[in-house]
Structures are given as C-alpha cells and as structure tokens.
Coordinates of C-alpha atoms and ligand atoms in Angstrom, one line a residue:
M972 CA -10.3 -8.0 13.7
L973 CA -10.0 -9.8 10.1
I974 CA -10.1 -7.9 7.0
P975 CA -10.4 -9.7 4.0
F976 CA -8.6 -8.6 1.0
S977 CA -11.6 -7.8 -0.9
E978 CA -12.4 -5.2 1.3
V979 CA -9.3 -3.0 0.6
E980 CA -8.9 -4.3 -2.9
K981 CA -10.8 -1.5 -4.6
R982 CA -10.6 1.5 -2.3
P983 CA -8.7 2.5 0.8
L984 CA -10.1 1.9 4.1
V985 CA -9.8 3.8 7.4
F986 CA -11.1 1.8 10.3
A987 CA -10.5 1.1 14.1
A988 CA -9.3 -1.9 15.7
K989 CA -6.7 -3.0 18.3
A990 CA -5.1 -5.9 16.3
P991 CA -6.3 -5.9 12.8
L992 CA -5.1 -8.5 10.1
V993 CA -5.5 -7.5 6.7
K994 CA -5.1 -10.6 4.4
A995 CA -2.9 -10.4 1.5
P996 CA -4.2 -11.5 -1.8
A997 CA -0.8 -13.5 -2.5
P998 CA 2.5 -14.5 -0.9
A999 CA 4.6 -11.5 -0.6
V1000 CA 7.9 -10.9 -2.2
E1001 CA 9.1 -7.9 -0.5
Y1002 CA 8.3 -6.2 2.8
Y1003 CA 8.7 -2.3 3.6
R1004 CA 10.1 -2.2 7.2
H1005 CA 9.9 1.2 8.7
G1006 CA 12.0 1.9 11.7
W1007 CA 11.0 3.7 14.7
Q1008 CA 13.2 6.8 14.6
S1009 CA 15.5 8.8 12.5
W1010 CA 18.6 6.6 12.6
S1011 CA 16.7 3.3 12.4
L1012 CA 16.3 1.4 9.2
A1013 CA 13.6 1.9 6.8
A1014 CA 13.6 -0.3 3.4
W1015 CA 12.5 -2.6 1.2
T1016 CA 13.8 -6.1 2.3
D1017 CA 13.1 -9.9 1.5
L1018 CA 11.2 -12.1 3.7
K1019 CA 14.2 -13.6 5.7
P1020 CA 14.1 -13.4 9.6
T1021 CA 15.5 -10.2 10.6
P1022 CA 19.0 -10.7 12.1
L1023 CA 19.5 -9.4 15.6
Q1024 CA 21.1 -6.1 15.5
K1025 CA 24.2 -5.6 17.7
P1026 CA 25.7 -4.6 19.9
A1027 CA 22.9 -4.8 22.3
I1028 CA 23.9 -2.0 24.2
Y1029 CA 23.1 0.5 21.3
R1030 CA 19.6 -0.8 20.7
P1031 CA 17.7 1.7 22.9
L1032 CA 19.4 4.3 20.9
Q1033 CA 19.1 3.1 17.3
I1034 CA 15.8 1.2 17.3
D1035 CA 12.5 0.6 19.2
P1036 CA 13.8 -1.6 22.0
Q1037 CA 10.2 -2.9 22.7
Y1038 CA 10.7 -4.6 19.4
A1039 CA 14.7 -5.4 19.5
R1040 CA 14.2 -9.3 19.6
E1041 CA 11.4 -9.6 17.0
R1042 CA 12.3 -11.6 14.2
R1043 CA 9.4 -11.4 11.6
P1044 CA 9.4 -8.7 9.4
H1045 CA 7.9 -5.8 10.9
G1046 CA 7.8 -1.9 11.6
S1047 CA 6.8 1.1 13.5
W1048 CA 3.3 2.4 12.7
L1049 CA 3.0 0.9 9.1
G1050 CA 4.3 -1.8 6.9
A1051 CA 3.8 -2.7 3.2
A1052 CA 4.0 -6.0 1.5
R1053 CA 4.8 -6.0 -2.7
F1054 CA 3.6 -8.9 -4.5
A1055 CA 5.1 -10.4 -7.7
D1056 CA 2.7 -8.5 -10.0
G1057 CA 4.3 -5.3 -8.4
N1058 CA 1.4 -3.9 -6.7
V1059 CA 1.5 -3.2 -2.9
L1060 CA -0.5 -3.5 0.1
L1061 CA 0.0 -0.9 3.0
L1062 CA -1.3 -0.8 6.5
G1063 CA -0.4 2.3 8.3
A1064 CA -1.5 3.3 11.8
L1065 CA -3.2 7.1 12.3
T1066 CA -2.7 6.8 16.1
L1067 CA 0.6 6.6 18.0
E1068 CA 1.9 3.4 20.2
T1069 CA 1.2 0.8 17.1
H1070 CA 3.3 -1.5 15.0
V1071 CA 2.8 -3.7 12.1
F1072 CA 4.1 -7.2 11.4
L1073 CA 3.9 -9.5 8.1
A1074 CA 2.1 -12.5 9.8
N1075 CA -0.6 -14.8 9.2
G1076 CA -1.2 -14.2 5.7
G1077 CA -1.2 -10.6 5.6
L1078 CA -0.5 -7.6 7.6
R1079 CA -1.0 -7.7 11.1
G1080 CA -1.5 -4.4 13.3
K1081 CA -0.9 -4.1 16.9
S1082 CA -1.7 -1.4 19.3
E1083 CA 0.2 -0.9 22.7
T1084 CA -2.7 1.0 24.1
E1085 CA -6.5 0.5 23.3
K1086 CA -8.0 0.7 19.8
A1087 CA -6.0 2.4 17.1
D1088 CA -7.0 4.0 13.8
W1089 CA -5.7 2.4 10.9
F1090 CA -5.6 3.3 7.0
A1091 CA -5.0 0.3 4.6
A1092 CA -4.9 0.4 0.7
Y1093 CA -3.7 -1.7 -2.1
G1094 CA -2.4 -0.5 -5.6
K1095 CA 0.7 1.6 -6.9
E1096 CA 3.5 2.1 -4.5
E1097 CA 3.7 5.7 -4.9
E1098 CA -0.3 5.9 -4.7
V1099 CA -0.7 3.9 -1.4
F1100 CA 2.1 5.9 0.4
S1101 CA 1.1 9.2 -0.8
M1102 CA -2.5 8.2 0.4
Y1103 CA -1.1 7.2 3.7
A1104 CA 0.8 10.5 4.0
A1105 CA -2.5 12.4 3.4
Q1106 CA -4.3 10.6 6.0
L1107 CA -1.4 11.4 8.4
A1108 CA -1.5 15.2 7.5
R1109 CA -5.1 15.2 8.4
R1110 CA -4.2 13.6 12.0
F1111 CA -1.2 15.1 12.8
G1112 CA -0.9 18.4 10.7
T1113 CA 1.7 19.6 8.3
V1114 CA 4.4 22.5 8.3
K1115 CA 5.6 24.4 5.6
T1116 CA 8.0 22.7 3.1
N1117 CA 9.6 25.7 1.3
P1118 CA 13.1 25.5 1.1
A1119 CA 15.0 24.8 4.3
P1120 CA 17.7 27.3 5.2
R1121 CA 21.0 26.2 4.1
V1122 CA 23.1 24.8 6.8
W1123 CA 26.7 24.6 7.6
C1124 CA 26.9 22.3 10.6
S1125 CA 30.1 21.7 12.9
W1126 CA 29.8 18.1 13.2
Y1127 CA 30.9 16.0 10.3
S1128 CA 34.3 18.0 10.2
F1129 CA 35.2 18.8 13.9
Y1130 CA 33.0 16.2 15.8
T1131 CA 33.3 17.2 19.3
A1132 CA 36.7 18.7 18.8
I1133 CA 35.4 22.2 18.6
D1134 CA 36.5 25.4 20.4
E1135 CA 35.8 29.0 20.0
D1136 CA 39.1 29.8 17.9
S1137 CA 38.9 27.1 15.5
L1138 CA 35.2 27.7 14.6
S1139 CA 35.9 31.6 14.4
Q1140 CA 38.5 30.7 11.8
T1141 CA 36.0 28.5 10.0
F1142 CA 33.4 31.1 10.0
A1143 CA 35.8 33.7 8.6
A1144 CA 36.7 31.0 5.9
L1145 CA 33.4 30.6 5.0
G1146 CA 33.3 34.1 3.4
D1147 CA 30.3 34.7 1.4
L1148 CA 29.4 31.4 0.6
P1149 CA 25.4 31.4 0.6
F1150 CA 24.6 29.6 3.9
D1151 CA 21.6 30.9 6.0
V1152 CA 22.7 29.0 9.1
L1153 CA 25.9 28.5 10.9
Q1154 CA 24.9 25.6 13.2
I1155 CA 27.3 24.7 16.4
D1156 CA 26.9 20.9 17.1
D1157 CA 27.9 18.3 19.8
G1158 CA 31.0 19.6 21.9
W1159 CA 30.1 22.9 23.4
Q1160 CA 28.4 22.0 26.5
Q1161 CA 29.8 20.9 29.9
D1162 CA 28.3 17.6 29.9
V1163 CA 25.2 15.8 28.3
G1164 CA 22.7 17.3 30.5
D1165 CA 24.7 20.2 31.7
W1166 CA 23.7 22.9 28.9
R1167 CA 26.4 25.7 29.7
A1168 CA 29.4 26.5 27.7
N1169 CA 32.4 24.3 28.5
E1170 CA 35.9 25.9 29.0
K1171 CA 36.5 25.6 25.1
F1172 CA 34.1 28.6 24.9
P1173 CA 35.6 31.2 27.2
S1174 CA 33.6 33.9 25.6
D1175 CA 30.2 32.1 26.6
M1176 CA 27.4 31.2 23.9
A1177 CA 25.8 34.6 23.6
A1178 CA 29.2 35.8 22.1
L1179 CA 29.6 32.8 19.7
A1180 CA 25.7 33.4 18.6
E1181 CA 26.7 37.1 18.0
K1182 CA 29.7 36.1 16.0
I1183 CA 27.5 34.1 13.8
K1184 CA 24.9 36.7 13.4
S1185 CA 27.5 39.4 12.7
T1186 CA 28.0 37.5 9.4
G1187 CA 24.5 38.1 8.5
R1188 CA 23.5 34.5 9.2
R1189 CA 21.1 32.6 11.5
A1190 CA 22.8 31.1 14.5
G1191 CA 22.0 27.2 15.2
L1192 CA 22.7 25.0 18.2
W1193 CA 22.7 21.3 18.9
L1194 CA 21.2 20.1 22.3
A1195 CA 20.0 16.4 23.4
P1196 CA 17.6 18.1 26.1
L1197 CA 15.7 14.7 26.8
I1198 CA 18.9 12.6 28.0
A1199 CA 21.9 13.0 29.9
T1200 CA 25.0 11.3 30.8
E1201 CA 26.0 9.2 33.9
S1202 CA 28.5 12.0 34.7
S1203 CA 26.4 14.8 34.4
A1204 CA 25.6 17.1 37.2
L1205 CA 21.9 16.8 36.3
F1206 CA 21.8 13.2 36.7
H1207 CA 23.6 13.3 39.8
E1208 CA 21.4 16.1 41.4
R1209 CA 18.0 15.1 40.2
P1210 CA 18.0 11.1 40.1
G1211 CA 14.1 11.7 40.6
W1212 CA 13.9 13.3 37.4
F1213 CA 14.8 10.3 35.2
L1214 CA 12.9 7.3 33.8
R1215 CA 12.6 4.0 35.5
D1216 CA 11.1 0.7 34.9
E1217 CA 8.4 -1.2 36.8
R1218 CA 11.0 -2.5 39.1
G1219 CA 12.4 0.9 39.7
Y1220 CA 15.6 0.7 37.7
F1221 CA 16.8 3.4 35.7
V1222 CA 15.6 3.0 31.8
S1223 CA 18.8 2.6 29.5
A1224 CA 18.8 5.5 26.9
G1225 CA 21.6 3.5 25.2
F1226 CA 25.6 4.2 25.2
N1227 CA 27.5 7.2 23.7
W1228 CA 30.2 9.6 24.7
G1229 CA 31.8 6.6 26.5
Q1230 CA 29.2 6.6 28.9
R1231 CA 25.8 5.3 29.8
L1232 CA 23.0 7.3 28.7
F1233 CA 19.6 7.8 31.0
A1234 CA 16.4 9.4 29.9
L1235 CA 14.4 12.4 31.4
D1236 CA 10.9 11.7 32.3
S1237 CA 9.3 14.7 30.5
S1238 CA 5.9 14.0 31.9
H1239 CA 7.3 15.1 35.2
P1240 CA 6.3 18.7 35.8
A1241 CA 9.7 19.6 37.1
V1242 CA 11.5 18.5 34.4
Q1243 CA 8.8 20.2 31.9
D1244 CA 9.7 23.8 33.7
W1245 CA 13.4 22.8 33.2
L1246 CA 12.9 22.1 29.9
A1247 CA 11.3 25.1 28.9
A1248 CA 13.8 27.0 30.9
L1249 CA 16.4 25.6 28.9
M1250 CA 14.7 26.4 25.4
R1251 CA 14.3 30.1 26.8
Q1252 CA 17.8 30.3 27.6
V1253 CA 19.2 29.2 24.5
R1254 CA 17.0 31.8 22.6
A1255 CA 18.2 34.2 24.9
W1256 CA 21.9 33.5 24.0
G1257 CA 20.7 34.5 20.5
F1258 CA 20.1 30.9 18.9
D1259 CA 17.0 30.4 16.7
Y1260 CA 17.7 27.3 14.8
L1261 CA 17.8 24.4 17.1
K1262 CA 18.7 21.0 16.1
L1263 CA 17.3 18.6 18.9
D1264 CA 18.7 15.3 19.2
F1265 CA 18.4 11.9 20.9
L1266 CA 14.8 12.8 21.3
Y1267 CA 13.9 9.0 21.1
A1268 CA 14.5 9.0 24.9
G1269 CA 11.3 10.9 25.4
A1270 CA 9.2 7.8 24.2
L1271 CA 11.3 4.8 25.6
P1272 CA 9.2 2.2 27.5
G1273 CA 9.0 3.0 31.2
K1274 CA 6.9 4.2 34.0
R1275 CA 6.0 7.9 33.8
Y1276 CA 5.2 10.3 36.1
S1277 CA 1.8 11.0 34.1
E1278 CA 1.4 7.2 33.2
Q1279 CA 0.7 8.7 29.6
P1280 CA 1.2 6.0 26.7
R1281 CA 5.0 6.5 26.0
E1282 CA 4.5 8.4 22.3
S1283 CA 1.7 10.2 23.4
A1284 CA 3.7 11.5 26.4
Y1285 CA 6.7 12.5 24.0
R1286 CA 4.1 14.4 21.5
E1287 CA 3.3 16.4 24.5
T1288 CA 7.0 17.1 25.3
L1289 CA 7.4 18.3 21.5
A1290 CA 4.4 20.5 21.8
L1291 CA 6.2 22.0 25.1
L1292 CA 9.6 22.5 23.6
R1293 CA 8.1 24.0 20.6
K1294 CA 6.0 26.4 22.7
A1295 CA 9.1 27.4 24.8
M1296 CA 11.2 27.8 22.1
G1297 CA 8.9 30.2 20.0
A1298 CA 7.2 29.7 16.5
D1299 CA 9.8 32.0 15.1
A1300 CA 12.6 29.4 15.8
F1301 CA 13.3 26.7 13.0
F1302 CA 13.0 23.2 15.2
L1303 CA 14.7 20.3 13.3
T1304 CA 14.3 17.0 15.3
C1305 CA 16.8 14.3 15.1
G1306 CA 17.0 10.9 16.5
T1307 CA 13.2 11.3 16.7
P1308 CA 10.4 8.6 16.6
I1309 CA 8.7 9.5 13.2
L1310 CA 5.1 9.9 13.5
P1311 CA 4.9 11.6 17.1
A1312 CA 6.9 14.4 15.7
L1313 CA 4.7 15.2 12.6
G1314 CA 3.2 18.5 12.6
L1315 CA 5.5 19.9 15.5
C1316 CA 8.7 20.5 13.8
D1317 CA 9.8 22.3 11.1
A1318 CA 12.3 19.6 9.8
M1319 CA 13.1 16.0 10.8
R1320 CA 16.1 13.7 10.2
V1321 CA 14.9 10.7 8.4
G1322 CA 18.2 8.5 8.4
P1323 CA 21.3 7.8 10.3
D1324 CA 24.4 9.9 10.0
V1325 CA 26.4 10.2 7.0
A1326 CA 30.4 9.6 7.3
D1327 CA 33.4 10.0 5.1
V1328 CA 33.3 6.3 4.5
W1329 CA 30.6 4.7 2.3
E1330 CA 30.1 1.7 4.5
N1331 CA 31.7 0.0 7.7
R1332 CA 31.9 -3.7 6.7
R1333 CA 32.2 -4.3 10.4
D1334 CA 28.7 -2.7 11.3
A1335 CA 27.0 -3.9 7.8
V1336 CA 27.8 -7.3 7.6
L1337 CA 29.1 -8.8 11.1
L1338 CA 27.0 -6.8 13.5
S1339 CA 24.1 -6.3 11.2
N1340 CA 23.7 -3.1 12.2
P1341 CA 22.4 -0.5 9.4
C1342 CA 21.9 2.4 11.8
T1343 CA 25.6 3.7 12.4
P1344 CA 27.1 6.5 10.6
G1345 CA 27.8 5.6 6.9
T1346 CA 26.9 7.2 3.7
R1347 CA 25.2 4.0 2.2
N1348 CA 22.9 3.8 5.6
A1349 CA 22.1 7.2 5.4
I1350 CA 21.1 7.0 1.6
R1351 CA 19.2 3.9 2.0
T1352 CA 17.0 4.9 5.0
S1353 CA 16.3 8.4 4.0
L1354 CA 15.6 7.6 0.3
H1355 CA 12.7 5.0 1.8
R1356 CA 11.3 8.0 3.9
Y1357 CA 10.8 10.2 0.9
W1358 CA 7.1 9.5 1.0
L1359 CA 7.0 11.8 4.3
R1360 CA 8.0 14.8 2.1
P1361 CA 4.4 16.3 1.8
L1362 CA 4.2 16.8 5.4
L1363 CA 7.2 18.4 6.6
R1364 CA 11.0 19.3 5.3
I1365 CA 13.0 15.9 5.6
D1366 CA 16.6 16.1 6.3
P1367 CA 18.9 13.5 4.8
D1368 CA 22.0 14.9 6.6
V1369 CA 24.8 16.8 5.1
A1370 CA 26.6 16.5 1.9
Y1371 CA 30.5 16.5 1.2
F1372 CA 32.6 18.5 -1.2
E1373 CA 36.1 18.0 0.3
S1374 CA 38.5 15.4 -1.0
Q1375 CA 40.8 15.6 2.0
E1376 CA 40.2 13.5 4.8
N1377 CA 37.0 11.8 3.0
S1378 CA 37.1 8.5 1.5
L1379 CA 34.2 8.6 -0.4
T1380 CA 34.6 8.7 -4.3
A1381 CA 33.4 11.4 -6.7
E1382 CA 30.3 9.2 -7.5
Q1383 CA 29.4 8.6 -3.9
K1384 CA 29.6 12.3 -2.8
R1385 CA 27.6 13.4 -6.1
L1386 CA 25.1 10.9 -4.9
L1387 CA 24.8 12.7 -1.3
Q1388 CA 25.0 16.2 -3.0
D1389 CA 21.9 14.9 -5.4
L1390 CA 20.0 13.5 -2.4
A1391 CA 20.3 16.8 -0.7
L1392 CA 18.7 18.5 -4.0
I1393 CA 16.1 16.0 -4.1
F1394 CA 15.0 16.5 -0.3
N1395 CA 15.5 20.2 -1.0
F1396 CA 17.6 20.3 2.5
R1397 CA 21.0 21.4 1.7
A1398 CA 23.6 21.2 4.5
T1399 CA 27.5 20.6 4.8
S1400 CA 30.0 20.1 7.3
D1401 CA 33.1 20.7 5.1
A1402 CA 35.9 22.9 6.5
P1403 CA 36.2 25.7 4.0
Q1404 CA 39.9 25.7 4.6
R1405 CA 40.0 22.2 3.2
L1406 CA 38.4 23.0 0.2
S1407 CA 40.3 23.5 -3.2
Q1408 CA 39.1 26.5 -5.2
Q1409 CA 37.1 24.1 -7.5
E1410 CA 35.5 22.4 -4.5
K1411 CA 34.2 25.7 -3.2
E1412 CA 32.6 26.6 -6.3
E1413 CA 30.9 23.4 -6.5
L1414 CA 29.6 24.0 -3.0
R1415 CA 28.5 27.3 -4.2
A1416 CA 26.7 26.1 -7.1
F1417 CA 25.0 23.4 -5.1
L1418 CA 23.8 26.1 -2.3
Q1419 CA 22.7 28.1 -5.3
A1420 CA 20.7 25.4 -7.3
A1421 CA 17.2 24.8 -7.8
P1422 CA 17.1 22.1 -10.5
E1423 CA 13.5 20.4 -11.3
I1424 CA 13.0 17.1 -9.3
A1425 CA 11.2 14.1 -10.9
Q1426 CA 11.1 10.7 -9.6
T1427 CA 11.3 8.1 -12.4
G1428 CA 11.4 4.9 -10.4
R1429 CA 11.6 3.7 -6.8
Y1430 CA 15.2 4.8 -6.6
S1431 CA 15.6 6.9 -10.0
F1432 CA 15.3 10.7 -10.1
R1433 CA 15.7 13.4 -12.8
V1434 CA 17.5 16.2 -11.1
G1435 CA 17.6 19.0 -13.7
E1436 CA 18.6 17.5 -17.1
R1437 CA 20.7 14.5 -15.2
A1438 CA 19.2 11.1 -14.4
V1439 CA 20.3 9.8 -11.1
D1440 CA 20.2 6.4 -9.9
F1441 CA 20.5 5.6 -6.1
S1442 CA 20.1 1.9 -6.6
S1443 CA 23.8 1.2 -5.3
A1444 CA 23.0 2.5 -2.0
V1445 CA 19.6 0.8 -1.3
Q1446 CA 20.6 -3.0 -1.3
A1447 CA 20.8 -4.6 1.9
P1448 CA 24.4 -5.8 2.9
P1449 CA 25.1 -9.5 2.0
P1450 CA 24.1 -11.7 4.9
P1451 CA 26.6 -12.9 7.0
S1452 CA 28.3 -16.4 6.7
S1453 CA 28.5 -18.8 9.5
W1454 CA 32.1 -17.8 10.2
E1455 CA 31.1 -14.2 9.9
R1456 CA 28.1 -14.6 12.3
L1457 CA 30.6 -16.0 14.7
Q1458 CA 33.0 -13.0 14.6
G1459 CA 29.7 -10.9 14.9
A1460 CA 28.6 -12.4 18.1
L1461 CA 32.0 -11.9 19.5
L1462 CA 32.1 -8.4 18.3
G1463 CA 28.8 -7.6 19.6
W1464 CA 29.7 -9.0 22.9
L1465 CA 32.9 -6.9 23.0
G1466 CA 31.0 -4.0 21.5
S1467 CA 28.6 -4.0 24.8
Q1468 CA 31.3 -3.7 27.2
P1469 CA 31.4 -0.4 28.7
L1470 CA 35.4 -0.6 29.2
I1471 CA 35.9 -1.4 25.7
L1472 CA 33.6 1.5 24.5
K1473 CA 35.4 4.0 26.6
I1474 CA 38.6 2.6 25.1
M1475 CA 37.0 3.3 21.7
K1476 CA 36.0 6.7 22.8
R1477 CA 39.5 7.6 23.9
M1478 CA 40.7 6.6 20.3
D1479 CA 38.2 8.5 18.7
D1480 CA 38.6 11.8 20.4
R1481 CA 42.2 11.5 19.8
A1482 CA 41.5 11.0 15.9
F1483 CA 39.3 14.0 15.9
A1484 CA 41.9 16.0 17.6
D1485 CA 44.5 15.1 15.2
R1486 CA 42.1 16.0 12.3
K1487 CA 41.6 19.2 13.9
A1488 CA 45.5 19.8 14.1
R1489 CA 45.8 19.3 10.4
L1490 CA 43.3 21.7 9.6
A1491 CA 45.0 24.1 11.7
R1492 CA 48.5 23.5 9.9
S1493 CA 46.5 23.4 6.4
A1494 CA 45.1 27.0 7.0
Ligands
9PG2329 C1 26.2 14.4 17.9 C2 25.9 13.6 16.7 C3 25.3 14.5 15.6 C4 24.3 13.9 14.6 C5 23.6 13.0 15.1 C6 24.0 12.2 16.4 O1 25.4 5.4 18.5 N1 25.0 5.9 17.4 O2 24.2 5.2 16.7 C7 24.5 7.3 17.2 C8 23.9 7.6 15.9 C9 24.0 9.2 15.6 C10 24.6 10.2 16.5 C11 25.4 9.7 17.3 C12 25.3 8.1 17.8 O3 24.7 11.0 15.7 O4 22.7 12.4 14.3 O5 24.3 14.7 13.6 O6 24.6 15.7 15.9 O7 24.7 13.1 17.1 O8 26.8 13.6 18.8

C-alpha cells in the first residue's frame, strides 16, 4: 500500500496495511532506529549501512535475531526520518510483530502476520513522537507514572558475588538513607532456571526478605523466569518445555554466565503453571518488587505450542506473570521487547546496563556493539526512549556516587544522576561502605530531590536551576577503519567461541570476588 506524502503532510493518519510505504518529501538526513528490547540500540543515526553487530552468539540476547543481518536503516515497530528542514516523518505500528525500514524513498512498514495497524505523522519531532505515544496508550493502556520507588540494587557493586553476610552488612550500612526498596539481583539462585536459594543463602529467601522488611523497606528480587542455562536442572528435566525451531532444534536465547541459554515456550500450559507458581512462591517469600529480566526469550522466533505470533504470545505471558504476582507487586521488566510490555508492567528498563566505565572501545568500535554494559551506551539508548514516558515509568538504570572502584569522571557520574532525575527513577548500587561522607550526602540529596524538569532540546534539559546537556553521550562511536574491521572480525569470531567465553567468565568471577574482598577490608 502506497501512501503519498500529501496524505500525511497536514494531519496524522491511522490506517491498516500489511506493508505500507509512506513516501518521504525529500531525502532523509537522519534515521531514528528503535531497537527491539531494553538493551538494543535506540538512536538517531546517519544513513550508512548498519555494521553487523558482533559477537554473533550474543545477537538473540541483544537484538531481534530475525533482523540481525539487515543492513538498511530499520527498527522494531517504528521508524522516523528527519529532513534538512528539521521536520520528521514517523511511521509507527499500533500492533505487534511489525518493523519499519528506510527504503524506496520513504518509510516501509512490514508485518510478520496479517494486516497491521499503523500511525503516520509529519512535523516537529516532539509532536510526532508524542502523538504516537498517545496512540500507543489507547491501544496498550498506560500505568501510573507517579514517582517510582527509590531502589538500592545489588548488581552494580557486587555482581554475582552476593551472599547473605555481605548483603546484611550492606543493609546495615545503608542506615537511614531514604530508599524504598532493597533489591537482590542475580547471584542468589541455584542456577538460571532453578529459582531456589543457593548455598550462599543458608537462611533461605524468606529470611532475607524479612531482614529487608525489618528496615522498613520493600524487598525486591531479580529473576529471569523465561530462560534457563544448559546446566540447569530445569533444562535437563523438562526439555519438552523449551522453544524449538521448525527443524526441532532448541532456539538459542544467547550466551551468558559462561553458558548457552535456552528459552521456555511460555505458551505451553505446563510452563504457564510453573511460571504462575514461581511468582506465587516469590511473593510468599515476602518479595513484592520484582525485576524480571531476560524477558526477550518469551518473544524469540520459534515454533510455539500455541502457534501464536511471537510477540502476542509474549504479551500473554506478561499478563499471566502480572496476574500471578498480584496487582500490589511492583513489576519492573528488563531485557524486554518494548511494545508488547506496555500496559502490563509498572516500569520498564529502556536501555542497556550502565557500568563503572564510560565506553568500552572494543565493544563500541571493533565489535560495533552498542548494547553491552557501559554508561555511554545506557545514556544514549535511554534518552532516545524518553518519549515513552507518558506510558509507564521508564528506568534508565542506576546512578553512581562512589569514586572508589569507578573510573567515571565526576561529570560522567553527574550525567547519570541527572538522567535519573529526568526519568524520575532513582536507583543506585553503590556499596555504602565505600562512600565517603560527602558522597553519602550527595546520594541522600539525590534521593530526596524533586527538581522541576524541562526539556530544552533533543538532548538538553533544565534540571531545577541547572542546564544539562547529554550530547557527549549520544553520538555514535566512530566507524571502524579497515584495520579495525579486521580486528573486529577476529574478536567477533573469538567472542562467539563458548570455550573462550567460559574462560572470560572465570576471569569476571575472580574480579567480582576480589572486589568484594576489598569491600570487606574497607568496612
Ligand atoms: C544480571 C544483570 C542485571 C542487569 C540486567 C542484565 O550480554 N549482555 O548483553 C547482557 C546485557 C545485560 C545484562 C547481562 C548481559 O544484564 O540488565 O541489570 O540484572 O542482567 O545478570
């Protein structure tokens, strides 16, 4: 279906089509790519062919694997082109399993299923995006956007090296800092798939939740309920519950924790019962803030028990998880495909992980990978999803206050803190034992702040009395030279070898343990 520019020039259009082409008024100068899930890149970029993101083994976990080899500018559900005069043409889907490309002199929409519903508009950037958000709100529903609870999360200071004692010490050291939730992240479970406390938590999970609640705060827990590692008992005992392709092979959900990951087929009735029981179990332990992660696994391409389209199946799974955990739980989605989760969760991570470094050159330049942990990646993608803010609470990940064990400059840390204020989602992982008195006071002030926020440009804001400019974070890394491309090809290949990744995992684990030992000594 061809839509001449004159049809959208004056007023926005809502229509149904399988593969619409909305003609552009002029050649585009910039394209807005919208990545599939929390960690996938969202950014305005130039129109050069997209370099293939490496290592290939990570693609199912970082981007929509269906479009991993697509070189044209493209993105999930929506796309937008900016022209020399500054105006923007946006084509955005109002139904799932849809994709937009810059092609054939316009924006080309594509639906994986039958006809899809679309929204197209032309005009000022803020206006077309906010009209699209309003359409999405009508289709998928909205949730409250009142301030999110203030969260301390264990991930970015302990990583998987958490245990009962070190967490207890940390909780005590947090004192009266005004956090509403203390959230235990990855590292408490037997295995990914086996959601029982491991030997580092001898008093079990209910005791841990009780310990948190006794400080007057809500207890939060991380789980990745839709994946399992190859080593998990779940994968061994229930191979029939896992998603397979047309040829009967297990669908890859990527690689992490030194292992291959597999996706549960959550359209299977037995899996659904298991998921609901898991949510009830976690609530029974006493946790009522749930960070459910690696959720993309619920929407990977594959042959499902129900034969439903993949994103619709995932949306039903989220509804089931939400129902089982109860309406009074706070539900944060992470690693989640964006559109299918709207209306079903209280908050959504909208960018990749922050890190105590600004940018990893290996990942950014050599591997053309903007999804790996790094503060610049996190700011870039989160900021490009700011337009989602009327729909639900958006989580740009944690801010840092510590200077020990952290190589971010004061300005870079400040940008992350300001990002949190703009998004109205305040969280940190800093170990209070490592904070100086002054850093502690800065953290306290941050948790209590309620500055007025005004957007003054695409990447600039007024935060209270201060002008904040995020431009340094949003530019794309420089394209690789031919020598760097060669290095990247080699690294990409090495980085897809399970054995090498297992060795790297060992090294990471050792670094996490050392870090924890230093913390114990400094306390
Ligand atoms: C726990 C972490 C934290 C974090 C989540 C998620 O390989 N990857 O690209 C990759 C991306 C993110 C990620 C892990 C791996 O982190 O975002 O907050 O909960 O899991 O394991």
